[in-house]
PDB file of C-alpha atoms in Angstrom:
ATOM      1  CA  UNK H   1     112.083  96.596  97.629  1.00 53.00           C
ATOM      2  CA  UNK H   2     111.431 100.172  96.660  1.00 67.00           C
ATOM      3  CA  UNK H   3     110.240 101.929  93.534  1.00 92.00           C
ATOM      4  CA  UNK H   4     108.638 100.158  90.600  1.00 95.00           C
ATOM      5  CA  UNK H   5     109.549  96.575  89.778  1.00 95.00           C
ATOM      6  CA  UNK H   6     108.711  94.547  86.690  1.00 97.00           C
ATOM      7  CA  UNK H   7     108.898  90.842  85.973  1.00 97.00           C
ATOM      8  CA  UNK H   8     110.100  89.155  83.926  1.00 97.00           C
ATOM      9  CA  UNK H   9     112.890  91.356  82.633  1.00 95.00           C
ATOM     10  CA  UNK H  10     113.114  89.394  79.393  1.00 96.00           C
ATOM     11  CA  UNK H  11     110.485  87.293  77.629  1.00 96.00           C
ATOM     12  CA  UNK H  12     110.544  85.368  74.381  1.00 95.00           C
ATOM     13  CA  UNK H  13     107.247  83.983  73.149  1.00 92.00           C
ATOM     14  CA  UNK H  14     105.702  82.478  70.059  1.00 90.00           C
ATOM     15  CA  UNK H  15     102.701  84.008  68.350  1.00 88.00           C
ATOM     16  CA  UNK H  16     100.348  81.397  69.784  1.00 88.00           C
ATOM     17  CA  UNK H  17     101.547  81.663  73.389  1.00 88.00           C
ATOM     18  CA  UNK H  18      99.819  83.344  76.299  1.00 93.00           C
ATOM     19  CA  UNK H  19     101.988  85.179  78.802  1.00 95.00           C
ATOM     20  CA  UNK H  20     101.665  87.934  81.388  1.00 97.00           C
ATOM     21  CA  UNK H  21     103.827  90.848  82.436  1.00 97.00           C
ATOM     22  CA  UNK H  22     103.760  91.966  86.048  1.00 98.00           C
ATOM     23  CA  UNK H  23     104.384  95.381  87.561  1.00 98.00           C
ATOM     24  CA  UNK H  24     104.453  96.280  91.249  1.00 97.00           C
ATOM     25  CA  UNK H  25     104.941  99.696  92.801  1.00 97.00           C
ATOM     26  CA  UNK H  26     106.025 100.261  96.390  1.00 94.00           C
ATOM     27  CA  UNK H  27     105.451 104.028  96.408  1.00 95.00           C
ATOM     28  CA  UNK H  28     101.855 104.225  97.620  1.00 94.00           C
ATOM     29  CA  UNK H  29     100.734 105.700  94.309  1.00 95.00           C
ATOM     30  CA  UNK H  30      97.208 105.526  92.949  1.00 94.00           C
ATOM     31  CA  UNK H  31      97.852 105.751  89.196  1.00 94.00           C
ATOM     32  CA  UNK H  32      99.648 103.164  87.068  1.00 96.00           C
ATOM     33  CA  UNK H  33     100.544 103.094  83.394  1.00 96.00           C
ATOM     34  CA  UNK H  34     101.717 100.766  80.636  1.00 97.00           C
ATOM     35  CA  UNK H  35     103.961 102.161  77.888  1.00 96.00           C
ATOM     36  CA  UNK H  36     105.461 100.552  74.798  1.00 96.00           C
ATOM     37  CA  UNK H  37     108.992 101.582  73.808  1.00 93.00           C
ATOM     38  CA  UNK H  38     110.044 100.684  70.278  1.00 91.00           C
ATOM     39  CA  UNK H  39     113.281 101.611  68.558  1.00 85.00           C
ATOM     40  CA  UNK H  40     113.248 104.989  66.785  1.00 79.00           C
ATOM     41  CA  UNK H  41     109.754 105.820  68.064  1.00 86.00           C
ATOM     42  CA  UNK H  42     108.487 107.903  70.981  1.00 87.00           C
ATOM     43  CA  UNK H  43     107.160 106.089  74.018  1.00 91.00           C
ATOM     44  CA  UNK H  44     103.569 105.085  73.385  1.00 93.00           C
ATOM     45  CA  UNK H  45     101.092 105.251  76.228  1.00 93.00           C
ATOM     46  CA  UNK H  46      98.950 102.109  76.221  1.00 95.00           C
ATOM     47  CA  UNK H  47      96.790 102.126  79.352  1.00 95.00           C
ATOM     48  CA  UNK H  48      96.149 104.281  82.410  1.00 93.00           C
ATOM     49  CA  UNK H  49      94.655 103.092  85.685  1.00 94.00           C
ATOM     50  CA  UNK H  50      93.575 105.289  88.589  1.00 91.00           C
ATOM     51  CA  UNK H  51      92.443 103.655  91.836  1.00 90.00           C
ATOM     52  CA  UNK H  52      92.244 100.304  89.980  1.00 89.00           C
ATOM     53  CA  UNK H  53      89.910 101.695  87.330  1.00 90.00           C
ATOM     54  CA  UNK H  54      91.005 101.971  83.716  1.00 89.00           C
ATOM     55  CA  UNK H  55      90.787 105.590  82.667  1.00 88.00           C
ATOM     56  CA  UNK H  56      92.467 105.365  79.299  1.00 85.00           C
ATOM     57  CA  UNK H  57      92.958 102.807  76.554  1.00 86.00           C
ATOM     58  CA  UNK H  58      95.015 104.374  73.806  1.00 85.00           C
ATOM     59  CA  UNK H  59      93.513 102.320  70.951  1.00 89.00           C
ATOM     60  CA  UNK H  60      95.496  99.265  71.953  1.00 94.00           C
ATOM     61  CA  UNK H  61      94.711  95.986  70.117  1.00 94.00           C
ATOM     62  CA  UNK H  62      92.698  93.488  72.124  1.00 94.00           C
ATOM     63  CA  UNK H  63      95.587  90.987  72.112  1.00 95.00           C
ATOM     64  CA  UNK H  64      96.902  93.156  74.973  1.00 96.00           C
ATOM     65  CA  UNK H  65      94.691  92.855  78.043  1.00 96.00           C
ATOM     66  CA  UNK H  66      95.519  94.849  81.195  1.00 96.00           C
ATOM     67  CA  UNK H  67      94.478  93.968  84.717  1.00 96.00           C
ATOM     68  CA  UNK H  68      94.791  96.065  87.867  1.00 96.00           C
ATOM     69  CA  UNK H  69      93.667  94.103  90.938  1.00 95.00           C
ATOM     70  CA  UNK H  70      94.775  96.842  93.353  1.00 93.00           C
ATOM     71  CA  UNK H  71      96.651 100.136  93.277  1.00 91.00           C
ATOM     72  CA  UNK H  72     100.013  98.419  93.765  1.00 95.00           C
ATOM     73  CA  UNK H  73      99.848  95.802  91.023  1.00 97.00           C
ATOM     74  CA  UNK H  74      99.372  95.976  87.291  1.00 97.00           C
ATOM     75  CA  UNK H  75      99.437  93.144  84.785  1.00 98.00           C
ATOM     76  CA  UNK H  76      99.548  93.005  81.016  1.00 97.00           C
ATOM     77  CA  UNK H  77      98.179  89.758  79.607  1.00 97.00           C
ATOM     78  CA  UNK H  78      99.455  88.864  76.158  1.00 96.00           C
ATOM     79  CA  UNK H  79      97.954  86.441  73.633  1.00 93.00           C
ATOM     80  CA  UNK H  80      98.371  85.799  69.919  1.00 93.00           C
ATOM     81  CA  UNK H  81     100.919  88.559  69.556  1.00 93.00           C
ATOM     82  CA  UNK H  82     102.626  89.578  66.326  1.00 93.00           C
ATOM     83  CA  UNK H  83     106.365  90.024  65.692  1.00 93.00           C
ATOM     84  CA  UNK H  84     105.834  93.802  65.475  1.00 93.00           C
ATOM     85  CA  UNK H  85     104.756  93.709  69.121  1.00 95.00           C
ATOM     86  CA  UNK H  86     108.372  93.024  70.078  1.00 96.00           C
ATOM     87  CA  UNK H  87     109.456  95.990  72.203  1.00 96.00           C
ATOM     88  CA  UNK H  88     110.348  97.140  75.701  1.00 95.00           C
ATOM     89  CA  UNK H  89     107.224  97.396  77.849  1.00 97.00           C
ATOM     90  CA  UNK H  90     107.500  99.919  80.634  1.00 96.00           C
ATOM     91  CA  UNK H  91     105.318 100.267  83.677  1.00 97.00           C
ATOM     92  CA  UNK H  92     105.076 103.555  85.560  1.00 96.00           C
ATOM     93  CA  UNK H  93     103.229 104.971  88.525  1.00 95.00           C
ATOM     94  CA  UNK H  94     102.371 108.396  89.904  1.00 94.00           C
ATOM     95  CA  UNK H  95     100.524 109.751  92.892  1.00 93.00           C
ATOM     96  CA  UNK H  96      97.562 110.439  90.617  1.00 87.00           C
ATOM     97  CA  UNK H  97      97.068 111.005  86.854  1.00 85.00           C
ATOM     98  CA  UNK H  98      97.489 114.754  87.287  1.00 82.00           C
ATOM     99  CA  UNK H  99     100.879 114.489  89.039  1.00 82.00           C
ATOM    100  CA  UNK H 100     103.837 115.841  87.123  1.00 78.00           C
ATOM    101  CA  UNK H 101     106.248 113.057  87.915  1.00 88.00           C
ATOM    102  CA  UNK H 102     105.947 109.438  86.887  1.00 92.00           C
ATOM    103  CA  UNK H 103     108.218 106.722  88.247  1.00 93.00           C
ATOM    104  CA  UNK H 104     109.217 104.024  85.811  1.00 94.00           C
ATOM    105  CA  UNK H 105     110.168 100.396  86.200  1.00 95.00           C
ATOM    106  CA  UNK H 106     113.111  98.866  84.310  1.00 94.00           C
ATOM    107  CA  UNK H 107     110.852  97.326  81.688  1.00 95.00           C
ATOM    108  CA  UNK H 108     110.263  93.885  80.184  1.00 97.00           C
ATOM    109  CA  UNK H 109     112.081  93.213  76.908  1.00 95.00           C
ATOM    110  CA  UNK H 110     109.583  91.199  74.835  1.00 96.00           C
ATOM    111  CA  UNK H 111     110.503  89.279  71.715  1.00 95.00           C
ATOM    112  CA  UNK H 112     107.745  87.663  69.654  1.00 94.00           C
ATOM    113  CA  UNK H 113     108.929  84.964  67.296  1.00 92.00           C
TER     114      UNK H 113
ATOM    115  CA  UNK D   1      97.799 117.253  68.571  1.00 83.00           C
ATOM    116  CA  UNK D   2     100.567 117.914  71.036  1.00 88.00           C
ATOM    117  CA  UNK D   3     104.027 116.693  70.065  1.00 92.00           C
ATOM    118  CA  UNK D   4     107.701 116.832  70.990  1.00 95.00           C
ATOM    119  CA  UNK D   5     110.606 116.891  68.565  1.00 95.00           C
ATOM    120  CA  UNK D   6     114.162 116.319  69.727  1.00 94.00           C
ATOM    121  CA  UNK D   7     117.421 116.085  67.877  1.00 89.00           C
ATOM    122  CA  UNK D   8     118.318 112.760  66.329  1.00 83.00           C
ATOM    123  CA  UNK D   9     121.148 110.868  67.893  1.00 85.00           C
ATOM    124  CA  UNK D  10     123.400 109.313  68.631  1.00 93.00           C
ATOM    125  CA  UNK D  11     125.526 112.077  70.105  1.00 96.00           C
ATOM    126  CA  UNK D  12     129.113 111.155  70.910  1.00 97.00           C
ATOM    127  CA  UNK D  13     131.240 113.472  73.048  1.00 97.00           C
ATOM    128  CA  UNK D  14     134.532 113.372  74.863  1.00 97.00           C
ATOM    129  CA  UNK D  15     134.574 113.705  78.636  1.00 97.00           C
ATOM    130  CA  UNK D  16     134.334 117.324  79.829  1.00 96.00           C
ATOM    131  CA  UNK D  17     132.775 118.501  76.553  1.00 97.00           C
ATOM    132  CA  UNK D  18     129.738 120.806  76.477  1.00 97.00           C
ATOM    133  CA  UNK D  19     126.400 119.140  75.777  1.00 97.00           C
ATOM    134  CA  UNK D  20     123.313 120.512  74.095  1.00 97.00           C
ATOM    135  CA  UNK D  21     120.325 118.372  73.134  1.00 97.00           C
ATOM    136  CA  UNK D  22     117.661 120.345  71.316  1.00 97.00           C
ATOM    137  CA  UNK D  23     113.965 119.914  72.065  1.00 98.00           C
ATOM    138  CA  UNK D  24     111.006 121.793  70.615  1.00 97.00           C
ATOM    139  CA  UNK D  25     107.349 121.221  71.245  1.00 96.00           C
ATOM    140  CA  UNK D  26     103.921 121.874  69.797  1.00 94.00           C
ATOM    141  CA  UNK D  27     101.067 122.269  72.245  1.00 90.00           C
ATOM    142  CA  UNK D  28      98.021 124.337  72.970  1.00 83.00           C
ATOM    143  CA  UNK D  29      97.967 126.239  76.201  1.00 81.00           C
ATOM    144  CA  UNK D  30     100.750 126.062  78.781  1.00 84.00           C
ATOM    145  CA  UNK D  31     102.267 122.617  79.134  1.00 91.00           C
ATOM    146  CA  UNK D  32     104.781 121.505  81.727  1.00 93.00           C
ATOM    147  CA  UNK D  33     108.073 120.342  80.208  1.00 95.00           C
ATOM    148  CA  UNK D  34     110.380 117.556  81.315  1.00 96.00           C
ATOM    149  CA  UNK D  35     113.634 115.793  80.612  1.00 97.00           C
ATOM    150  CA  UNK D  36     113.776 112.110  81.504  1.00 96.00           C
ATOM    151  CA  UNK D  37     116.928 109.981  81.343  1.00 97.00           C
ATOM    152  CA  UNK D  38     117.207 106.237  80.743  1.00 94.00           C
ATOM    153  CA  UNK D  39     120.462 104.583  81.763  1.00 94.00           C
ATOM    154  CA  UNK D  40     121.323 101.228  80.154  1.00 89.00           C
ATOM    155  CA  UNK D  41     119.083  98.448  81.419  1.00 85.00           C
ATOM    156  CA  UNK D  42     116.935 100.759  83.511  1.00 87.00           C
ATOM    157  CA  UNK D  43     113.618 102.562  83.296  1.00 89.00           C
ATOM    158  CA  UNK D  44     113.195 106.276  82.763  1.00 92.00           C
ATOM    159  CA  UNK D  45     114.008 108.690  85.578  1.00 93.00           C
ATOM    160  CA  UNK D  46     112.920 112.298  85.844  1.00 94.00           C
ATOM    161  CA  UNK D  47     115.999 114.496  85.360  1.00 97.00           C
ATOM    162  CA  UNK D  48     114.450 117.957  85.561  1.00 97.00           C
ATOM    163  CA  UNK D  49     111.275 119.863  84.831  1.00 96.00           C
ATOM    164  CA  UNK D  50     109.838 123.350  84.309  1.00 96.00           C
ATOM    165  CA  UNK D  51     106.206 124.261  84.688  1.00 92.00           C
ATOM    166  CA  UNK D  52     105.966 127.786  83.254  1.00 91.00           C
ATOM    167  CA  UNK D  53     107.637 130.089  80.779  1.00 93.00           C
ATOM    168  CA  UNK D  54     111.172 131.248  81.663  1.00 95.00           C
ATOM    169  CA  UNK D  55     111.498 128.651  84.431  1.00 96.00           C
ATOM    170  CA  UNK D  56     114.848 126.877  84.526  1.00 97.00           C
ATOM    171  CA  UNK D  57     114.979 123.276  85.621  1.00 97.00           C
ATOM    172  CA  UNK D  58     118.286 121.932  86.893  1.00 97.00           C
ATOM    173  CA  UNK D  59     119.695 118.724  88.347  1.00 97.00           C
ATOM    174  CA  UNK D  60     123.070 116.926  88.418  1.00 95.00           C
ATOM    175  CA  UNK D  61     124.685 119.764  86.426  1.00 97.00           C
ATOM    176  CA  UNK D  62     122.049 119.620  83.681  1.00 98.00           C
ATOM    177  CA  UNK D  63     119.888 122.651  82.906  1.00 98.00           C
ATOM    178  CA  UNK D  64     116.986 123.489  80.604  1.00 98.00           C
ATOM    179  CA  UNK D  65     115.003 126.722  80.255  1.00 98.00           C
ATOM    180  CA  UNK D  66     111.345 126.839  79.232  1.00 97.00           C
ATOM    181  CA  UNK D  67     111.257 129.218  76.240  1.00 96.00           C
ATOM    182  CA  UNK D  68     107.680 129.858  75.198  1.00 94.00           C
ATOM    183  CA  UNK D  69     108.620 132.303  72.422  1.00 94.00           C
ATOM    184  CA  UNK D  70     110.633 129.603  70.643  1.00 96.00           C
ATOM    185  CA  UNK D  71     108.629 126.644  72.046  1.00 96.00           C
ATOM    186  CA  UNK D  72     111.891 125.058  73.145  1.00 97.00           C
ATOM    187  CA  UNK D  73     113.375 123.294  76.173  1.00 98.00           C
ATOM    188  CA  UNK D  74     116.974 122.501  75.228  1.00 98.00           C
ATOM    189  CA  UNK D  75     119.048 120.388  77.616  1.00 98.00           C
ATOM    190  CA  UNK D  76     122.573 121.595  78.444  1.00 98.00           C
ATOM    191  CA  UNK D  77     125.492 120.501  80.582  1.00 98.00           C
ATOM    192  CA  UNK D  78     128.792 122.300  80.782  1.00 97.00           C
ATOM    193  CA  UNK D  79     131.053 119.281  81.281  1.00 96.00           C
ATOM    194  CA  UNK D  80     129.804 115.759  80.611  1.00 97.00           C
ATOM    195  CA  UNK D  81     131.121 112.613  82.277  1.00 97.00           C
ATOM    196  CA  UNK D  82     131.252 109.019  81.102  1.00 97.00           C
ATOM    197  CA  UNK D  83     128.496 108.266  83.618  1.00 96.00           C
ATOM    198  CA  UNK D  84     126.152 110.611  81.696  1.00 97.00           C
ATOM    199  CA  UNK D  85     125.993 108.096  78.840  1.00 97.00           C
ATOM    200  CA  UNK D  86     122.288 107.333  78.491  1.00 97.00           C
ATOM    201  CA  UNK D  87     119.207 108.054  76.409  1.00 95.00           C
ATOM    202  CA  UNK D  88     117.566 111.423  77.083  1.00 97.00           C
ATOM    203  CA  UNK D  89     113.864 112.024  76.490  1.00 96.00           C
ATOM    204  CA  UNK D  90     112.141 115.383  76.257  1.00 97.00           C
ATOM    205  CA  UNK D  91     108.466 115.306  77.241  1.00 95.00           C
ATOM    206  CA  UNK D  92     105.484 117.537  77.868  1.00 93.00           C
ATOM    207  CA  UNK D  93     102.359 117.266  79.972  1.00 91.00           C
ATOM    208  CA  UNK D  94      99.449 119.407  78.899  1.00 84.00           C
ATOM    209  CA  UNK D  95      96.508 119.575  81.215  1.00 75.00           C
ATOM    210  CA  UNK D  96      94.520 121.489  78.627  1.00 63.00           C
ATOM    211  CA  UNK D  97      95.113 118.963  75.868  1.00 53.00           C
ATOM    212  CA  UNK D  98      96.396 115.395  75.422  1.00 51.00           C
ATOM    213  CA  UNK D  99      94.224 114.572  78.443  1.00 60.00           C
ATOM    214  CA  UNK D 100      97.108 115.444  80.708  1.00 71.00           C
ATOM    215  CA  UNK D 101      99.214 112.514  79.508  1.00 84.00           C
ATOM    216  CA  UNK D 102     102.981 112.646  79.117  1.00 90.00           C
ATOM    217  CA  UNK D 103     103.975 113.082  75.465  1.00 91.00           C
ATOM    218  CA  UNK D 104     107.553 111.993  74.743  1.00 93.00           C
ATOM    219  CA  UNK D 105     110.068 112.689  72.021  1.00 94.00           C
ATOM    220  CA  UNK D 106     111.917 109.807  70.350  1.00 93.00           C
ATOM    221  CA  UNK D 107     114.917 110.073  72.633  1.00 94.00           C
ATOM    222  CA  UNK D 108     118.540 111.038  72.010  1.00 95.00           C
ATOM    223  CA  UNK D 109     121.302 108.597  72.832  1.00 95.00           C
ATOM    224  CA  UNK D 110     124.401 110.176  74.358  1.00 97.00           C
ATOM    225  CA  UNK D 111     127.732 108.373  74.497  1.00 97.00           C
ATOM    226  CA  UNK D 112     130.587 109.995  76.413  1.00 97.00           C
ATOM    227  CA  UNK D 113     134.093 108.680  75.742  1.00 96.00           C
ATOM    228  CA  UNK D 114     136.917 108.952  78.315  1.00 94.00           C
TER     229      UNK D 114
END
């Protein structure tokens, strides 16, 4: 596979569930990102990782917990979410945080009941 | 802080019509400007970019010119096709502010009818 892949593509969970989103990039990049895309709102940057180290947490609630075991993989662990957390979660990567171009995955459509 | 404002959608056009999607920005310094496109069911893809004033980015028949005097980066295409139906996002990256992160507009949905 090439590019940035995300699994699952769709996820429905209750507020008491624990689930994880997975992102994998096959581009040899060093920086990875999580974004939240909600209807009628701009994309919101959630987390930035560079060489596996978190370099930015954009005031994200602790019910979202990222993990970056290596430069190719990024996870977003979810627990005790709220219905307003329902959104499309996009993963992206770039050569480094300064690079102009980010490459996005197709996203995970999350619904919290 | 830095921000991007783009025209509200949806925009509905007939095939071969002229397209303009307006984008203006607020930023300190000299940001780079981008248009990303999101086709149905897919992630965002970079469509074009410009890194300094008066630069014109172009790709797939789309063009946008970095206008510092009007702080604008409007997207244009002379003749749209049904396959151009997508959501278009204007964005900026400001190394002097916003910690160099991409700042996106809300997106404009384009529907092209045959």
